[in-house]
Short mmCIF file of C-alpha atoms and ligand atoms in Angstrom, two decimals:
data_model
loop_
_atom_site.label_atom_id
_atom_site.label_comp_id
_atom_site.label_asym_id
_atom_site.label_seq_id
_atom_site.Cartn_x
_atom_site.Cartn_y
_atom_site.Cartn_z
CA MET A 1 -10.33 -4.04 24.31
CA MET A 2 -12.03 -6.38 22.18
CA ASN A 3 -11.03 -10.18 21.69
CA THR A 4 -9.61 -10.50 18.56
CA GLN A 5 -9.98 -13.93 16.84
CA ILE A 6 -7.21 -15.13 14.60
CA PHE A 7 -7.79 -17.62 12.09
CA SER A 8 -5.37 -19.48 9.43
CA ALA A 9 -6.57 -19.50 6.21
CA LEU A 10 -4.49 -22.48 5.36
CA ALA A 11 -5.68 -24.44 8.06
CA GLN A 12 -9.27 -23.41 8.60
CA LYS A 13 -9.93 -22.21 4.98
CA GLU A 14 -13.46 -22.03 4.75
CA ASN A 15 -14.55 -21.71 8.39
CA GLY A 16 -12.53 -18.68 8.78
CA THR A 17 -13.90 -16.98 5.35
CA ASN A 18 -17.48 -17.96 6.24
CA LEU A 19 -17.10 -16.66 9.70
CA GLY A 20 -15.57 -13.47 8.34
CA GLY A 21 -18.29 -12.94 6.16
CA ARG A 22 -20.82 -12.84 8.68
CA VAL A 23 -18.81 -10.65 11.01
CA ILE A 24 -18.46 -8.07 7.96
CA ARG A 25 -22.50 -8.38 7.44
CA SER A 26 -22.98 -7.78 11.09
CA GLY A 27 -20.87 -4.66 11.11
CA GLY A 28 -17.51 -5.73 12.50
CA LEU A 29 -14.05 -5.64 11.18
CA VAL A 30 -12.11 -8.40 9.65
CA ALA A 31 -8.48 -7.81 8.64
CA PHE A 32 -7.58 -10.22 5.39
CA PRO A 33 -4.93 -10.99 2.93
CA THR A 34 -4.52 -9.67 -0.47
CA GLU A 35 -1.66 -9.85 -2.98
CA THR A 36 -0.62 -6.27 -2.10
CA VAL A 37 -0.97 -5.70 1.68
CA TYR A 38 -3.23 -6.95 4.53
CA GLY A 39 -6.76 -5.19 4.48
CA LEU A 40 -8.90 -3.95 7.36
CA GLY A 41 -12.39 -4.55 6.02
CA ALA A 42 -16.07 -3.64 6.64
CA ASN A 43 -19.41 -3.55 4.75
CA GLY A 44 -18.79 -1.04 2.32
CA LEU A 45 -22.36 -0.25 2.24
CA ASP A 46 -22.99 0.74 5.74
CA GLY A 47 -21.56 3.77 6.95
CA GLU A 48 -21.52 2.80 10.53
CA ALA A 49 -19.49 -0.15 9.91
CA VAL A 50 -16.91 1.86 7.87
CA SER A 51 -16.36 4.22 10.36
CA ARG A 52 -15.35 1.69 12.70
CA ILE A 53 -12.38 1.03 10.51
CA PHE A 54 -11.35 4.56 10.78
CA GLU A 55 -11.69 4.48 14.83
CA ALA A 56 -9.85 1.13 14.71
CA LYS A 57 -6.68 2.73 12.43
CA GLY A 58 -6.95 5.91 14.13
CA ARG A 59 -7.21 7.11 10.57
CA PRO A 60 -8.21 10.92 9.61
CA SER A 61 -11.54 10.72 8.51
CA ASP A 62 -11.21 12.67 5.34
CA ASN A 63 -8.90 9.78 3.94
CA PRO A 64 -11.35 8.00 1.60
CA LEU A 65 -11.19 4.06 1.33
CA ILE A 66 -11.30 1.09 -1.49
CA LEU A 67 -14.11 -1.11 -2.12
CA HIS A 68 -13.17 -4.69 -2.83
CA VAL A 69 -15.33 -6.75 -5.38
CA ALA A 70 -15.52 -10.16 -6.05
CA LYS A 71 -16.11 -10.00 -9.79
CA LYS A 72 -15.96 -7.13 -12.40
CA SER A 73 -19.74 -6.94 -12.84
CA ASP A 74 -19.92 -6.05 -9.27
CA VAL A 75 -18.52 -2.60 -9.96
CA LYS A 76 -21.74 -1.44 -11.57
CA PRO A 77 -24.11 -0.81 -8.90
CA LEU A 78 -21.14 1.35 -7.24
CA TRP A 79 -20.22 3.88 -10.34
CA ARG A 80 -22.86 6.28 -12.32
CA HIS A 81 -21.65 4.13 -15.28
CA VAL A 82 -18.45 2.04 -16.82
CA PRO A 83 -16.63 4.07 -18.84
CA GLU A 84 -15.01 2.17 -21.60
CA ALA A 85 -11.38 2.71 -20.45
CA ALA A 86 -12.28 1.09 -17.32
CA ARG A 87 -13.58 -2.13 -19.03
CA ARG A 88 -10.66 -2.27 -20.83
CA LEU A 89 -8.32 -2.08 -17.84
CA MET A 90 -10.40 -4.51 -15.76
CA ASP A 91 -10.08 -6.94 -18.30
CA ALA A 92 -6.63 -6.57 -18.73
CA PHE A 93 -5.73 -6.20 -15.04
CA TRP A 94 -8.49 -7.44 -13.00
CA PRO A 95 -7.95 -9.47 -10.43
CA GLY A 96 -4.95 -7.60 -9.66
CA PRO A 97 -2.97 -4.84 -7.68
CA LEU A 98 -5.03 -1.51 -9.88
CA THR A 99 -7.84 0.21 -7.81
CA LEU A 100 -9.92 2.46 -10.28
CA ILE A 101 -11.34 5.52 -9.40
CA PHE A 102 -14.71 6.80 -11.26
CA LEU A 103 -18.24 8.90 -10.31
CA LYS A 104 -19.82 7.33 -7.56
CA SER A 105 -23.47 6.03 -7.30
CA ASP A 106 -26.18 6.77 -4.64
CA ILE A 107 -25.37 3.40 -2.57
CA VAL A 108 -21.90 4.26 -1.74
CA PRO A 109 -21.77 5.87 1.79
CA ASP A 110 -19.89 9.11 2.47
CA GLU A 111 -17.92 7.32 4.97
CA VAL A 112 -16.37 5.32 2.26
CA THR A 113 -15.55 8.49 -0.05
CA ALA A 114 -14.88 10.87 2.42
CA GLY A 115 -17.48 13.10 1.09
CA LEU A 116 -15.93 13.06 -2.61
CA PRO A 117 -18.13 12.50 -5.73
CA THR A 118 -16.09 9.93 -6.60
CA VAL A 119 -15.27 6.02 -5.11
CA ALA A 120 -12.24 3.64 -5.60
CA VAL A 121 -12.50 0.12 -6.54
CA ARG A 122 -10.74 -3.05 -6.83
CA MET A 123 -10.63 -6.85 -7.31
CA PRO A 124 -8.24 -8.45 -5.49
CA GLU A 125 -5.95 -11.13 -7.06
CA HIS A 126 -6.18 -13.55 -3.53
CA LYS A 127 -8.38 -16.70 -3.15
CA THR A 128 -8.98 -15.59 0.33
CA ALA A 129 -9.86 -12.53 0.13
CA LEU A 130 -12.30 -13.17 -2.86
CA ALA A 131 -13.92 -16.05 -0.82
CA LEU A 132 -14.48 -13.59 1.80
CA ILE A 133 -15.77 -11.06 -0.09
CA ARG A 134 -18.17 -13.86 -1.56
CA ALA A 135 -19.10 -14.70 2.00
CA ALA A 136 -19.97 -11.31 3.27
CA GLY A 137 -22.17 -10.79 0.15
CA VAL A 138 -21.41 -7.06 -0.22
CA PRO A 139 -18.34 -4.83 -1.41
CA ILE A 140 -15.69 -4.63 1.41
CA ALA A 141 -14.27 -1.08 2.31
CA ALA A 142 -11.09 -1.50 3.23
CA PRO A 143 -7.52 0.47 4.05
CA SER A 144 -4.31 -1.26 4.70
CA ALA A 145 -4.96 -2.89 8.29
CA ASN A 146 -2.04 -0.96 9.95
CA LEU A 147 -2.40 1.98 12.70
CA SER A 148 -2.50 4.87 10.53
CA GLY A 149 1.16 6.51 10.04
CA ARG A 150 2.94 2.71 10.17
CA PRO A 151 4.23 0.89 7.42
CA SER A 152 1.73 -1.19 5.71
CA PRO A 153 1.33 -4.75 7.08
CA THR A 154 2.53 -7.60 4.75
CA THR A 155 1.92 -10.66 6.96
CA ALA A 156 -0.34 -11.46 9.61
CA GLU A 157 2.02 -10.71 12.57
CA HIS A 158 2.49 -6.95 11.55
CA VAL A 159 -1.39 -6.79 11.48
CA ILE A 160 -1.41 -8.50 15.21
CA ALA A 161 1.06 -5.94 16.22
CA ASP A 162 -1.21 -3.32 15.48
CA MET A 163 -4.60 -4.43 15.55
CA ASP A 164 -4.91 -6.95 18.56
CA GLY A 165 -7.52 -5.77 20.49
CA ARG A 166 -9.11 -3.31 18.47
CA ILE A 167 -10.89 -5.44 15.49
CA ASP A 168 -13.07 -8.40 15.60
CA MET A 169 -10.97 -11.03 13.28
CA ILE A 170 -7.73 -11.55 11.92
CA ILE A 171 -7.44 -14.08 8.77
CA ASP A 172 -3.92 -15.41 8.54
CA GLY A 173 -3.01 -16.07 4.73
CA GLY A 174 0.67 -15.79 5.21
CA PRO A 175 3.05 -13.04 3.26
CA CYS A 176 1.65 -10.99 0.94
CA ARG A 177 3.16 -11.46 -2.71
CA VAL A 178 3.44 -7.73 -4.20
CA GLY A 179 4.23 -6.18 -0.71
CA VAL A 180 2.99 -2.50 -1.76
CA GLU A 181 -0.74 -1.44 -1.95
CA SER A 182 -2.39 -1.34 -5.36
CA THR A 183 -1.55 1.00 -7.96
CA VAL A 184 -4.87 4.08 -7.57
CA LEU A 185 -5.73 5.20 -11.23
CA THR A 186 -8.46 7.81 -11.50
CA LEU A 187 -10.56 7.78 -14.50
CA VAL A 188 -12.35 11.15 -14.20
CA GLY A 189 -10.79 13.43 -16.54
CA ARG A 190 -7.38 12.49 -18.10
CA PRO A 191 -6.38 8.76 -16.46
CA THR A 192 -3.59 9.66 -13.82
CA ILE A 193 -1.81 7.41 -11.23
CA LEU A 194 -2.59 8.78 -8.09
CA ARG A 195 -0.73 6.22 -5.95
CA PRO A 196 2.02 4.00 -7.99
CA GLY A 197 2.00 -0.22 -7.29
CA GLY A 198 2.48 -3.27 -8.98
CA ILE A 199 0.58 -2.33 -12.30
CA THR A 200 2.81 0.32 -13.77
CA ARG A 201 2.28 3.32 -16.06
CA GLU A 202 4.15 1.10 -18.43
CA MET A 203 1.58 -1.55 -18.27
CA LEU A 204 -1.77 0.52 -18.39
CA GLU A 205 -0.57 2.79 -21.61
CA PRO A 206 -0.74 0.05 -24.23
CA VAL A 207 -4.50 -0.54 -22.91
CA ILE A 208 -5.88 3.25 -22.52
CA GLY A 209 -3.12 5.34 -24.12
CA PRO A 210 -1.39 8.30 -22.34
CA VAL A 211 -1.57 7.62 -18.49
CA GLU A 212 -0.29 10.64 -16.45
CA ILE A 213 1.43 10.78 -13.00
CA SER A 214 0.41 13.13 -10.25
CA PRO A 215 3.13 15.42 -8.96
CA ALA A 216 2.21 14.11 -5.46
CA VAL A 217 3.82 10.95 -6.26
CA LEU A 218 7.13 11.70 -6.22
CA ASN A 219 7.17 15.21 -4.23
CA PRO A 220 5.78 16.57 -1.00
CA LEU A 221 2.80 18.55 -1.38
CA ALA A 222 3.43 22.42 -1.07
CA GLU A 223 1.66 24.32 1.88
CA GLY A 224 -2.09 24.61 1.44
CA GLU A 225 -1.97 22.43 -1.99
CA THR A 226 -4.61 20.11 -2.06
CA ALA A 227 -4.25 16.52 -3.07
CA ALA A 228 -6.05 14.55 -5.95
CA SER A 229 -5.63 11.51 -3.71
CA PRO A 230 -6.27 12.77 0.27
CA GLY A 231 -4.04 9.66 1.39
CA MET A 232 -0.93 11.66 0.00
CA LYS A 233 -1.04 14.43 2.42
CA TYR A 234 -0.11 12.23 5.52
CA ARG A 235 3.17 11.19 6.82
CA HIS A 236 2.94 7.76 5.86
CA TYR A 237 5.04 4.47 6.43
CA ALA A 238 6.94 6.26 9.31
CA PRO A 239 8.89 3.75 11.04
CA ASP A 240 10.58 4.47 14.43
CA ALA A 241 13.92 5.68 13.17
CA GLN A 242 15.44 8.22 10.79
CA VAL A 243 15.32 7.06 7.21
CA ILE A 244 17.78 8.66 4.73
CA VAL A 245 17.74 8.21 0.62
CA ALA A 246 20.81 8.41 -1.13
CA GLU A 247 20.49 9.37 -4.98
CA GLY A 248 22.86 8.87 -7.76
CA SER A 249 24.28 6.18 -10.05
CA PRO A 250 24.33 2.73 -7.77
CA ARG A 251 28.09 2.85 -6.76
CA ARG A 252 28.05 6.93 -6.05
CA ALA A 253 25.20 6.39 -3.93
CA ALA A 254 26.68 3.61 -1.93
CA SER A 255 29.96 5.31 -1.31
CA LEU A 256 27.64 8.31 -0.14
CA ILE A 257 25.88 6.25 2.21
CA CYS A 258 29.08 4.40 3.35
CA ARG A 259 30.55 8.00 4.55
CA GLU A 260 27.43 8.94 6.14
CA TYR A 261 26.74 5.64 7.76
CA GLU A 262 30.45 6.02 9.62
CA THR A 263 29.78 9.30 10.53
CA ALA A 264 26.55 8.58 12.28
CA GLU A 265 28.20 5.75 13.88
CA ALA A 266 31.02 7.83 15.10
CA GLU A 267 28.11 9.73 16.91
CA GLY A 268 26.88 6.69 18.49
CA LYS A 269 23.86 5.89 16.16
CA ARG A 270 22.91 2.37 15.27
CA CYS A 271 22.46 2.45 11.46
CA VAL A 272 21.63 -0.42 9.02
CA ILE A 273 21.50 0.12 4.93
CA LEU A 274 18.97 -1.17 2.51
CA ALA A 275 21.17 -2.84 -0.01
CA THR A 276 20.59 -4.28 -3.13
CA GLU A 277 21.89 -7.10 -5.00
CA GLN A 278 24.10 -5.02 -7.49
CA THR A 279 25.41 -3.13 -4.46
CA ARG A 280 25.77 -5.49 -1.57
CA GLY A 281 29.64 -5.55 -2.06
CA CYS A 282 30.34 -1.86 -1.53
CA TYR A 283 29.24 -2.32 2.32
CA ARG A 284 31.82 -4.88 3.36
CA ASP A 285 32.03 -4.45 6.99
CA LYS A 286 28.30 -2.46 7.63
CA ARG A 287 25.11 -3.86 8.59
CA CYS A 288 22.82 -4.36 5.60
CA ASP A 289 19.82 -6.18 4.40
CA ILE A 290 19.56 -6.99 0.76
CA ILE A 291 16.26 -5.55 -0.27
CA GLY A 292 16.04 -6.62 -3.90
CA ASP A 293 17.50 -6.48 -7.20
CA ARG A 294 17.71 -2.96 -9.08
CA ASP A 295 16.90 -5.06 -12.39
CA MET A 296 13.87 -6.24 -11.03
CA PRO A 297 12.25 -3.38 -9.08
CA SER A 298 8.96 -5.57 -8.07
CA THR A 299 11.26 -7.47 -5.76
CA LEU A 300 12.24 -4.30 -4.07
CA CYS A 301 8.63 -3.35 -3.59
CA VAL A 302 8.16 -6.94 -1.64
CA GLY A 303 10.12 -6.38 1.28
CA LEU A 304 10.03 -2.56 1.88
CA PHE A 305 7.53 -2.77 4.41
CA ALA A 306 8.75 -5.60 6.68
CA ALA A 307 12.14 -4.05 6.73
CA LEU A 308 10.76 -0.76 7.74
CA ARG A 309 9.12 -2.57 11.02
CA ARG A 310 12.08 -4.56 11.61
CA TYR A 311 14.33 -2.03 12.29
CA SER A 312 11.75 0.46 13.54
CA GLY A 313 12.78 1.37 17.28
CA GLU A 314 15.82 -1.09 16.61
CA VAL A 315 18.24 1.33 14.81
CA ASP A 316 18.27 5.14 14.49
CA VAL A 317 19.46 5.37 11.17
CA ILE A 318 18.26 3.59 7.97
CA PHE A 319 19.97 4.35 4.84
CA ALA A 320 18.57 3.29 1.34
CA GLU A 321 19.60 3.92 -2.08
CA GLY A 322 17.58 5.50 -4.68
CA VAL A 323 16.51 3.74 -7.47
CA PRO A 324 15.07 4.71 -11.29
CA THR A 325 11.55 5.39 -11.53
CA SER A 326 10.60 3.04 -14.40
CA GLU A 327 8.22 0.54 -13.60
CA GLN A 328 7.83 -0.85 -10.17
CA GLY A 329 11.12 1.34 -9.31
CA LEU A 330 8.16 4.19 -9.05
CA ALA A 331 6.15 2.33 -6.39
CA TYR A 332 9.23 1.66 -4.27
CA MET A 333 10.55 5.61 -4.46
CA ASN A 334 7.02 6.49 -3.69
CA ARG A 335 6.79 4.63 -0.28
CA LEU A 336 10.72 5.24 0.17
CA LEU A 337 10.68 9.12 0.06
CA ARG A 338 7.51 9.04 2.20
CA ALA A 339 8.84 6.90 4.97
CA SER A 340 11.79 9.40 4.79
CA SER A 341 9.75 12.36 4.92
CA PHE A 342 11.69 13.27 1.60
CA ASN A 343 15.17 13.31 3.47
CA VAL A 344 17.12 12.68 0.18
CA ILE A 345 21.21 13.18 -0.35
CA ARG A 346 22.89 13.61 -3.35
CA CYS A 347 26.40 13.22 -4.13
P1 AMP B 401 -5.34 2.59 1.68
O1 AMP B 401 -6.60 2.55 2.11
O2 AMP B 401 -4.43 2.92 2.94
O3 AMP B 401 -4.81 1.71 0.79
O4 AMP B 401 -5.32 4.36 1.32
C1 AMP B 401 -6.37 4.10 -0.06
C2 AMP B 401 -5.70 5.00 -0.96
O5 AMP B 401 -6.71 5.35 -2.10
C3 AMP B 401 -5.42 6.55 -0.57
O6 AMP B 401 -4.16 7.36 -0.71
C4 AMP B 401 -6.69 7.56 -0.74
O7 AMP B 401 -6.60 8.57 -0.62
C5 AMP B 401 -6.75 6.45 -2.24
N1 AMP B 401 -8.43 6.68 -2.55
C6 AMP B 401 -9.14 6.40 -2.04
N2 AMP B 401 -10.56 7.00 -3.11
C7 AMP B 401 -10.29 7.67 -3.46
C8 AMP B 401 -10.82 8.85 -4.06
N3 AMP B 401 -12.26 8.78 -4.19
N4 AMP B 401 -10.53 9.71 -4.61
C9 AMP B 401 -9.31 9.77 -4.64
N5 AMP B 401 -8.31 9.23 -3.95
C10 AMP B 401 -8.87 7.80 -3.29
MG1 MG B 402 -2.81 2.81 4.31
#
């Protein structure tokens, strides 16, 4: 066990990020807030420091990490060159929840890329994250700051629950604004979304033209299939409860959930429903949690991981409604389907 120092970004602003920067430079691990989820950072140019991230998380070593930078020009030394499409996307969306993948330069250690010839880079839109990266003076390699397989942390309390005693420091910056991890877009070959997030296909296409969506986003990988993004192949976001997704129109999905809820309850199972503003009236006497508004899918993303953590071990079954996969609905369904291990019921 290590002694994990916890700093408040609000109360101890500069102290926290300055100390954090020193910890990173000396090879240590610091969890920090971003606009998406909390990250677990190490010096992205130091292979040994990066391998500590995998140890602390219990992360499979073939799952590459994202390098976090504090300004657009910091990507130059990390890539072989900066393609025109990347320039346009950085101008449009950085800082922000968009990770770009391109061919890596020699200074990026294999531990970061899991041996791949490409590297993922992003500039977060969060004061504390940017201050920490500047204080460290190096790109920060960071996956989400959860134990591998658990839902990503969107508050410092989630990070403490998973990482206390395993890392050097946690910077508390309050809850994350977006709530799901960044959009991951590869620019090698045709631009393709490997993981959907806050920056949507609808937002990307006006800037660079057609964008494809990897089939792995909404489907389980077939046995023996290789993932374009290695992270897609692992069971992800799994709470300690069964998750069941009901697809169909809002009303049909709701009535299906009601039926299944009653059956499960009769079997003595504890249940909860992740409902939406539009369907709250359908579940009158049942335990439910309004996760967001169907007409604003970004609101669904914000609270999903916190809800999965809240009910983990507390209930036996979590029911959730499927939503359309336009805009941030795609990111929501990608996380929800993985949390359910693709356990979907339909009318
Ligand atoms: P996390 O660090 O938990 O946010 O996960 C990072 C995601 O980005 C994972 O799904 C990785 O598989 C993906 N990723 C990172 N680097 C690459 C890369 N070079 N090629 C493809 N996917 C990548
Ligand atoms: Mg993760």
